[in-house]
CSV table of N, CA, C and O in Angstrom, one decimal:
chain,number,residue,atom,x,y,z
A,103,UNK,N,-7.1,-1.2,22.7
A,103,UNK,CA,-6.8,0.2,22.5
A,103,UNK,C,-8.1,0.9,22.8
A,103,UNK,O,-9.2,0.5,22.5
A,104,UNK,N,-7.9,2.1,23.4
A,104,UNK,CA,-9.0,2.9,23.7
A,104,UNK,C,-9.3,3.9,22.5
A,104,UNK,O,-8.6,3.9,21.5
A,105,UNK,N,-10.4,4.6,22.7
A,105,UNK,CA,-10.7,5.6,21.6
A,105,UNK,C,-10.5,7.0,22.2
A,105,UNK,O,-10.6,7.2,23.4
A,106,UNK,N,-10.3,7.9,21.3
A,106,UNK,CA,-10.1,9.3,21.6
A,106,UNK,C,-10.9,10.1,20.7
A,106,UNK,O,-11.3,9.6,19.6
A,107,UNK,N,-11.2,11.3,21.0
A,107,UNK,CA,-11.9,12.2,20.1
A,107,UNK,C,-10.9,13.1,19.5
A,107,UNK,O,-9.9,13.5,20.1
A,108,UNK,N,-11.1,13.5,18.2
A,108,UNK,CA,-10.3,14.5,17.5
A,108,UNK,C,-11.2,15.5,17.0
A,108,UNK,O,-12.4,15.3,16.7
A,109,UNK,N,-10.7,16.7,16.9
A,109,UNK,CA,-11.4,17.8,16.4
A,109,UNK,C,-11.2,18.0,14.9
A,109,UNK,O,-10.0,18.1,14.5
A,110,UNK,N,-12.2,18.0,14.1
A,110,UNK,CA,-12.1,18.3,12.7
A,110,UNK,C,-13.3,19.2,12.3
A,110,UNK,O,-14.3,19.3,13.0
A,111,UNK,N,-13.0,19.9,11.2
A,111,UNK,CA,-14.1,20.8,10.7
A,111,UNK,C,-15.3,19.9,10.3
A,111,UNK,O,-15.1,18.8,9.9
A,112,UNK,N,-16.5,20.5,10.4
A,112,UNK,CA,-17.7,19.7,10.0
A,112,UNK,C,-17.6,19.3,8.6
A,112,UNK,O,-18.1,18.1,8.2
A,113,UNK,N,-17.1,20.1,7.7
A,113,UNK,CA,-17.0,19.7,6.3
A,113,UNK,C,-16.0,18.5,6.1
A,113,UNK,O,-16.3,17.6,5.3
A,114,UNK,N,-15.0,18.4,6.9
A,114,UNK,CA,-14.0,17.3,6.9
A,114,UNK,C,-14.8,16.1,7.4
A,114,UNK,O,-14.6,15.0,6.7
A,115,UNK,N,-15.5,16.2,8.4
A,115,UNK,CA,-16.3,15.0,9.0
A,115,UNK,C,-17.3,14.5,7.9
A,115,UNK,O,-17.4,13.3,7.7
A,116,UNK,N,-17.9,15.5,7.3
A,116,UNK,CA,-18.9,15.1,6.2
A,116,UNK,C,-18.2,14.4,5.1
A,116,UNK,O,-18.8,13.4,4.5
A,117,UNK,N,-17.1,14.9,4.6
A,117,UNK,CA,-16.3,14.3,3.5
A,117,UNK,C,-15.9,12.9,3.9
A,117,UNK,O,-16.0,12.0,3.1
A,118,UNK,N,-15.4,12.7,5.1
A,118,UNK,CA,-15.0,11.4,5.6
A,118,UNK,C,-16.2,10.5,5.6
A,118,UNK,O,-16.0,9.3,5.2
A,119,UNK,N,-17.3,10.9,6.1
A,119,UNK,CA,-18.5,10.1,6.2
A,119,UNK,C,-18.9,9.7,4.8
A,119,UNK,O,-19.3,8.5,4.6
A,120,UNK,N,-18.9,10.6,3.9
A,120,UNK,CA,-19.2,10.3,2.5
A,120,UNK,C,-18.3,9.3,1.9
A,120,UNK,O,-18.7,8.3,1.2
A,121,UNK,N,-17.0,9.5,2.0
A,121,UNK,CA,-16.0,8.5,1.5
A,121,UNK,C,-16.2,7.1,2.1
A,121,UNK,O,-16.2,6.1,1.4
A,122,UNK,N,-16.4,7.1,3.4
A,122,UNK,CA,-16.6,5.8,4.1
A,122,UNK,C,-17.9,5.1,3.6
A,122,UNK,O,-17.9,3.9,3.3
A,123,UNK,N,-18.9,5.9,3.3
A,123,UNK,CA,-20.2,5.3,2.8
A,123,UNK,C,-20.1,4.9,1.4
A,123,UNK,O,-20.4,3.8,1.0
A,124,UNK,N,-19.7,5.9,0.5
A,124,UNK,CA,-19.8,5.7,-0.9
A,124,UNK,C,-18.6,4.9,-1.5
A,124,UNK,O,-18.8,4.1,-2.4
A,125,UNK,N,-17.4,5.2,-1.0
A,125,UNK,CA,-16.3,4.6,-1.6
A,125,UNK,C,-15.7,3.4,-0.9
A,125,UNK,O,-15.0,2.6,-1.5
A,126,UNK,N,-16.0,3.2,0.4
A,126,UNK,CA,-15.4,2.2,1.2
A,126,UNK,C,-16.5,1.2,1.7
A,126,UNK,O,-16.2,0.5,2.7
A,127,UNK,N,-17.7,1.2,1.2
A,127,UNK,CA,-18.7,0.2,1.5
A,127,UNK,C,-19.3,0.4,2.8
A,127,UNK,O,-19.8,-0.6,3.4
A,128,UNK,N,-19.4,1.6,3.4
A,128,UNK,CA,-20.1,1.9,4.6
A,128,UNK,C,-19.3,1.6,5.8
A,128,UNK,O,-19.9,1.3,6.9
A,129,UNK,N,-18.0,1.6,5.8
A,129,UNK,CA,-17.2,1.3,6.9
A,129,UNK,C,-17.3,2.4,7.9
A,129,UNK,O,-17.8,3.5,7.6
A,130,UNK,N,-16.8,2.2,9.1
A,130,UNK,CA,-16.8,3.2,10.2
A,130,UNK,C,-15.8,4.3,9.8
A,130,UNK,O,-14.9,4.1,9.0
A,131,UNK,N,-15.9,5.5,10.5
A,131,UNK,CA,-15.0,6.6,10.2
A,131,UNK,C,-13.5,6.1,10.6
A,131,UNK,O,-12.6,6.4,9.9
A,132,UNK,N,-13.4,5.3,11.7
A,132,UNK,CA,-12.1,4.8,12.1
A,132,UNK,C,-11.5,4.0,11.0
A,132,UNK,O,-10.3,4.1,10.7
A,133,UNK,N,-12.3,3.1,10.5
A,133,UNK,CA,-11.7,2.2,9.4
A,133,UNK,C,-11.4,3.0,8.2
A,133,UNK,O,-10.4,2.7,7.5
A,134,UNK,N,-12.2,4.0,7.9
A,134,UNK,CA,-12.0,4.8,6.7
A,134,UNK,C,-10.6,5.5,6.9
A,134,UNK,O,-9.8,5.6,5.9
A,135,UNK,N,-10.4,6.1,8.1
A,135,UNK,CA,-9.1,6.8,8.3
A,135,UNK,C,-8.0,5.8,8.2
A,135,UNK,O,-6.9,6.1,7.6
A,136,UNK,N,-8.1,4.6,8.8
A,136,UNK,CA,-7.1,3.6,8.7
A,136,UNK,C,-6.7,3.3,7.2
A,136,UNK,O,-5.6,3.2,6.8
A,137,UNK,N,-7.8,3.1,6.4
A,137,UNK,CA,-7.6,2.7,5.0
A,137,UNK,C,-6.9,3.9,4.2
A,137,UNK,O,-6.0,3.7,3.4
A,138,UNK,N,-7.4,5.1,4.5
A,138,UNK,CA,-6.8,6.3,3.9
A,138,UNK,C,-5.3,6.5,4.3
A,138,UNK,O,-4.5,6.8,3.5
A,139,UNK,N,-5.0,6.2,5.6
A,139,UNK,CA,-3.6,6.3,6.0
A,139,UNK,C,-2.7,5.2,5.3
A,139,UNK,O,-1.6,5.5,4.9
A,140,UNK,N,-3.3,4.0,5.2
A,140,UNK,CA,-2.6,2.9,4.5
A,140,UNK,C,-2.3,3.3,3.1
A,140,UNK,O,-1.2,3.1,2.5
A,141,UNK,N,-3.3,3.8,2.4
A,141,UNK,CA,-3.2,4.3,1.0
A,141,UNK,C,-2.1,5.4,0.9
A,141,UNK,O,-1.3,5.4,0.0
A,142,UNK,N,-2.1,6.3,1.9
A,142,UNK,CA,-1.1,7.3,1.9
A,142,UNK,C,0.3,6.8,2.0
A,142,UNK,O,1.2,7.1,1.2
A,143,UNK,N,0.5,5.8,2.9
A,143,UNK,CA,1.8,5.2,3.0
A,143,UNK,C,2.2,4.5,1.8
A,143,UNK,O,3.4,4.5,1.3
A,144,UNK,N,1.3,3.8,1.1
A,144,UNK,CA,1.6,3.1,-0.1
A,144,UNK,C,2.0,4.1,-1.2
A,144,UNK,O,3.0,3.8,-2.0
A,145,UNK,N,1.3,5.2,-1.3
A,145,UNK,CA,1.7,6.2,-2.3
A,145,UNK,C,3.1,6.8,-2.0
A,145,UNK,O,3.9,7.0,-2.9
A,146,UNK,N,3.4,7.0,-0.7
A,146,UNK,CA,4.8,7.4,-0.4
A,146,UNK,C,5.8,6.4,-0.8
A,146,UNK,O,6.9,6.7,-1.3
A,147,UNK,N,5.5,5.1,-0.6
A,147,UNK,CA,6.5,4.0,-0.9
A,147,UNK,C,6.7,4.0,-2.4
A,147,UNK,O,7.8,3.8,-2.9
A,148,UNK,N,5.6,4.1,-3.2
A,148,UNK,CA,5.7,4.1,-4.6
A,148,UNK,C,6.5,5.3,-5.1
A,148,UNK,O,7.3,5.1,-6.0
A,149,UNK,N,6.2,6.4,-4.5
A,149,UNK,CA,7.0,7.6,-4.9
A,149,UNK,C,8.5,7.5,-4.6
A,149,UNK,O,9.3,7.9,-5.4
A,150,UNK,N,8.8,6.9,-3.5
A,150,UNK,CA,10.2,6.6,-3.2
A,150,UNK,C,10.9,5.7,-4.2
A,150,UNK,O,12.0,5.9,-4.6
A,151,UNK,N,10.2,4.6,-4.5
A,151,UNK,CA,10.7,3.7,-5.5
A,151,UNK,C,10.9,4.4,-6.9
A,151,UNK,O,11.9,4.2,-7.6
A,152,UNK,N,9.9,5.2,-7.3
A,152,UNK,CA,10.0,6.0,-8.5
A,152,UNK,C,11.2,6.9,-8.5
A,152,UNK,O,11.9,7.0,-9.5
A,153,UNK,N,11.4,7.6,-7.4
A,153,UNK,CA,12.6,8.4,-7.3
A,153,UNK,C,13.9,7.6,-7.3
A,153,UNK,O,14.8,8.1,-8.0
A,154,UNK,N,13.9,6.5,-6.7
A,154,UNK,CA,15.1,5.7,-6.7
A,154,UNK,C,15.4,5.2,-8.1
A,154,UNK,O,16.6,5.3,-8.6
A,155,UNK,N,14.4,4.8,-8.8
A,155,UNK,CA,14.6,4.3,-10.2
A,155,UNK,C,15.1,5.4,-11.1
A,155,UNK,O,16.0,5.2,-11.9
A,156,UNK,N,14.6,6.6,-10.9
A,156,UNK,CA,15.0,7.7,-11.7
A,156,UNK,C,16.3,8.3,-11.4
A,156,UNK,O,17.1,8.7,-12.3
A,157,UNK,N,16.7,8.3,-10.2
A,157,UNK,CA,18.0,8.9,-9.8
A,157,UNK,C,19.2,7.9,-9.7
A,157,UNK,O,20.3,8.4,-9.7
A,158,UNK,N,18.9,6.6,-9.6
A,158,UNK,CA,20.0,5.6,-9.6
A,158,UNK,C,19.7,4.4,-10.4
A,158,UNK,O,19.3,3.3,-9.9
A,159,UNK,N,19.8,4.6,-11.7
A,159,UNK,CA,19.4,3.5,-12.6
A,159,UNK,C,20.2,2.2,-12.4
A,159,UNK,O,19.7,1.1,-12.4
A,160,UNK,N,21.5,2.3,-12.0
A,160,UNK,CA,22.3,1.1,-11.7
A,160,UNK,C,21.8,0.4,-10.5
A,160,UNK,O,21.7,-0.8,-10.4
A,161,UNK,N,21.6,1.2,-9.4
A,161,UNK,CA,21.1,0.7,-8.2
A,161,UNK,C,19.7,0.0,-8.4
A,161,UNK,O,19.5,-1.0,-7.8
A,162,UNK,N,18.9,0.6,-9.2
A,162,UNK,CA,17.6,0.1,-9.5
A,162,UNK,C,17.7,-1.3,-10.2
A,162,UNK,O,17.0,-2.2,-9.9
A,163,UNK,N,18.6,-1.3,-11.2
A,163,UNK,CA,18.8,-2.6,-11.9
A,163,UNK,C,19.3,-3.7,-11.0
A,163,UNK,O,18.8,-4.8,-11.1
A,164,UNK,N,20.2,-3.3,-10.0
A,164,UNK,CA,20.7,-4.3,-9.1
A,164,UNK,C,19.5,-4.8,-8.2
A,164,UNK,O,19.4,-6.0,-7.8
A,165,UNK,N,18.7,-3.8,-7.7
A,165,UNK,CA,17.5,-4.1,-6.9
A,165,UNK,C,16.6,-5.1,-7.6
A,165,UNK,O,16.2,-6.1,-7.0
A,166,UNK,N,16.3,-4.8,-8.8
A,166,UNK,CA,15.4,-5.7,-9.6
A,166,UNK,C,16.0,-7.1,-9.8
A,166,UNK,O,15.3,-8.1,-9.7
A,167,UNK,N,17.3,-7.1,-10.1
A,167,UNK,CA,17.9,-8.4,-10.3
A,167,UNK,C,17.9,-9.2,-9.1
A,167,UNK,O,17.7,-10.4,-9.1
A,168,UNK,N,18.2,-8.6,-7.9
A,168,UNK,CA,18.2,-9.3,-6.6
A,168,UNK,C,16.8,-9.8,-6.3
A,168,UNK,O,16.6,-10.9,-5.8
A,169,UNK,N,15.8,-8.9,-6.5
A,169,UNK,CA,14.4,-9.4,-6.3
A,169,UNK,C,14.0,-10.6,-7.1
A,169,UNK,O,13.4,-11.5,-6.7
A,170,UNK,N,14.5,-10.6,-8.4
A,170,UNK,CA,14.2,-11.7,-9.3
A,170,UNK,C,14.9,-12.9,-8.8
A,170,UNK,O,14.3,-14.0,-8.8
A,171,UNK,N,16.1,-12.8,-8.3
A,171,UNK,CA,16.8,-14.0,-7.8
A,171,UNK,C,16.1,-14.5,-6.6
A,171,UNK,O,16.0,-15.8,-6.5
A,172,UNK,N,15.7,-13.7,-5.7
A,172,UNK,CA,15.0,-14.1,-4.5
A,172,UNK,C,13.7,-14.8,-4.8
A,172,UNK,O,13.3,-15.7,-4.2
A,173,UNK,N,13.0,-14.2,-5.8
A,173,UNK,CA,11.7,-14.8,-6.2
A,173,UNK,C,11.9,-16.2,-6.8
A,173,UNK,O,11.2,-17.1,-6.4
A,174,UNK,N,12.9,-16.3,-7.6
A,174,UNK,CA,13.2,-17.7,-8.1
A,174,UNK,C,13.6,-18.6,-7.0
A,174,UNK,O,13.3,-19.8,-7.1
A,175,UNK,N,14.4,-18.1,-6.1
A,175,UNK,CA,14.9,-19.0,-5.0
A,175,UNK,C,13.8,-19.5,-4.1
A,175,UNK,O,13.8,-20.6,-3.5
A,176,UNK,N,12.7,-18.7,-3.9
A,176,UNK,CA,11.6,-19.1,-3.1
A,176,UNK,C,10.5,-19.8,-3.8
A,176,UNK,O,9.6,-20.3,-3.2
A,177,UNK,N,10.6,-19.9,-5.1
A,177,UNK,CA,9.6,-20.6,-5.9
A,177,UNK,C,9.8,-22.1,-5.6
A,177,UNK,O,10.8,-22.7,-5.4
A,178,UNK,N,8.6,-22.9,-5.6
A,178,UNK,CA,8.7,-24.3,-5.4
A,178,UNK,C,9.5,-25.0,-6.5
A,178,UNK,O,9.4,-24.5,-7.7
A,179,UNK,N,10.2,-26.0,-6.2
A,179,UNK,CA,11.0,-26.7,-7.2
A,179,UNK,C,10.1,-27.4,-8.3
A,179,UNK,O,10.5,-27.5,-9.4
A,180,UNK,N,8.9,-27.8,-7.8
A,180,UNK,CA,8.0,-28.5,-8.8
A,180,UNK,C,6.6,-28.0,-8.5
A,180,UNK,O,6.3,-27.8,-7.3
A,181,UNK,N,5.8,-27.8,-9.5
A,181,UNK,CA,4.4,-27.4,-9.3
A,181,UNK,C,3.6,-28.6,-8.8
A,181,UNK,O,3.7,-29.7,-9.4
A,182,UNK,N,2.9,-28.4,-7.7
A,182,UNK,CA,2.1,-29.5,-7.1
A,182,UNK,C,1.1,-30.0,-8.1
A,182,UNK,O,0.8,-31.2,-8.1
A,183,UNK,N,0.6,-29.2,-9.0
A,183,UNK,CA,-0.3,-29.7,-10.0
A,183,UNK,C,0.4,-30.7,-11.0
A,183,UNK,O,-0.2,-31.6,-11.5
A,184,UNK,N,1.7,-30.5,-11.3
A,184,UNK,CA,2.4,-31.4,-12.1
A,184,UNK,C,2.5,-32.8,-11.5
A,184,UNK,O,2.4,-33.8,-12.2
A,185,UNK,N,2.7,-32.8,-10.2
A,185,UNK,CA,2.8,-34.1,-9.5
A,185,UNK,C,1.5,-34.9,-9.6
A,185,UNK,O,1.5,-36.1,-9.6
A,186,UNK,N,0.4,-34.2,-9.6
A,186,UNK,CA,-0.9,-34.9,-9.7
A,186,UNK,C,-1.2,-35.5,-11.0
A,186,UNK,O,-2.1,-36.4,-11.1
A,187,UNK,N,-0.6,-35.0,-12.0
A,187,UNK,CA,-0.9,-35.5,-13.4
A,187,UNK,C,-0.4,-36.9,-13.7
A,187,UNK,O,0.4,-37.5,-13.1
């Protein structure tokens, strides 16, 4: 992938640099933006699930039950540590 320039206000650039340095361990501006975008997506996903749970309690209960069934179905039949004992 190539790189491109984007125009941002100086204060935005300074805020991004500060966040990258202080909160994200000194990562590059590019990495800081990637992490902030990922965090934004996660917050949207959480909000969508919260809305789903609040507006469709029956559907939410079915979703949770199905997720629990799939979790149990993909769990190992025996714990490897038990076999070593």
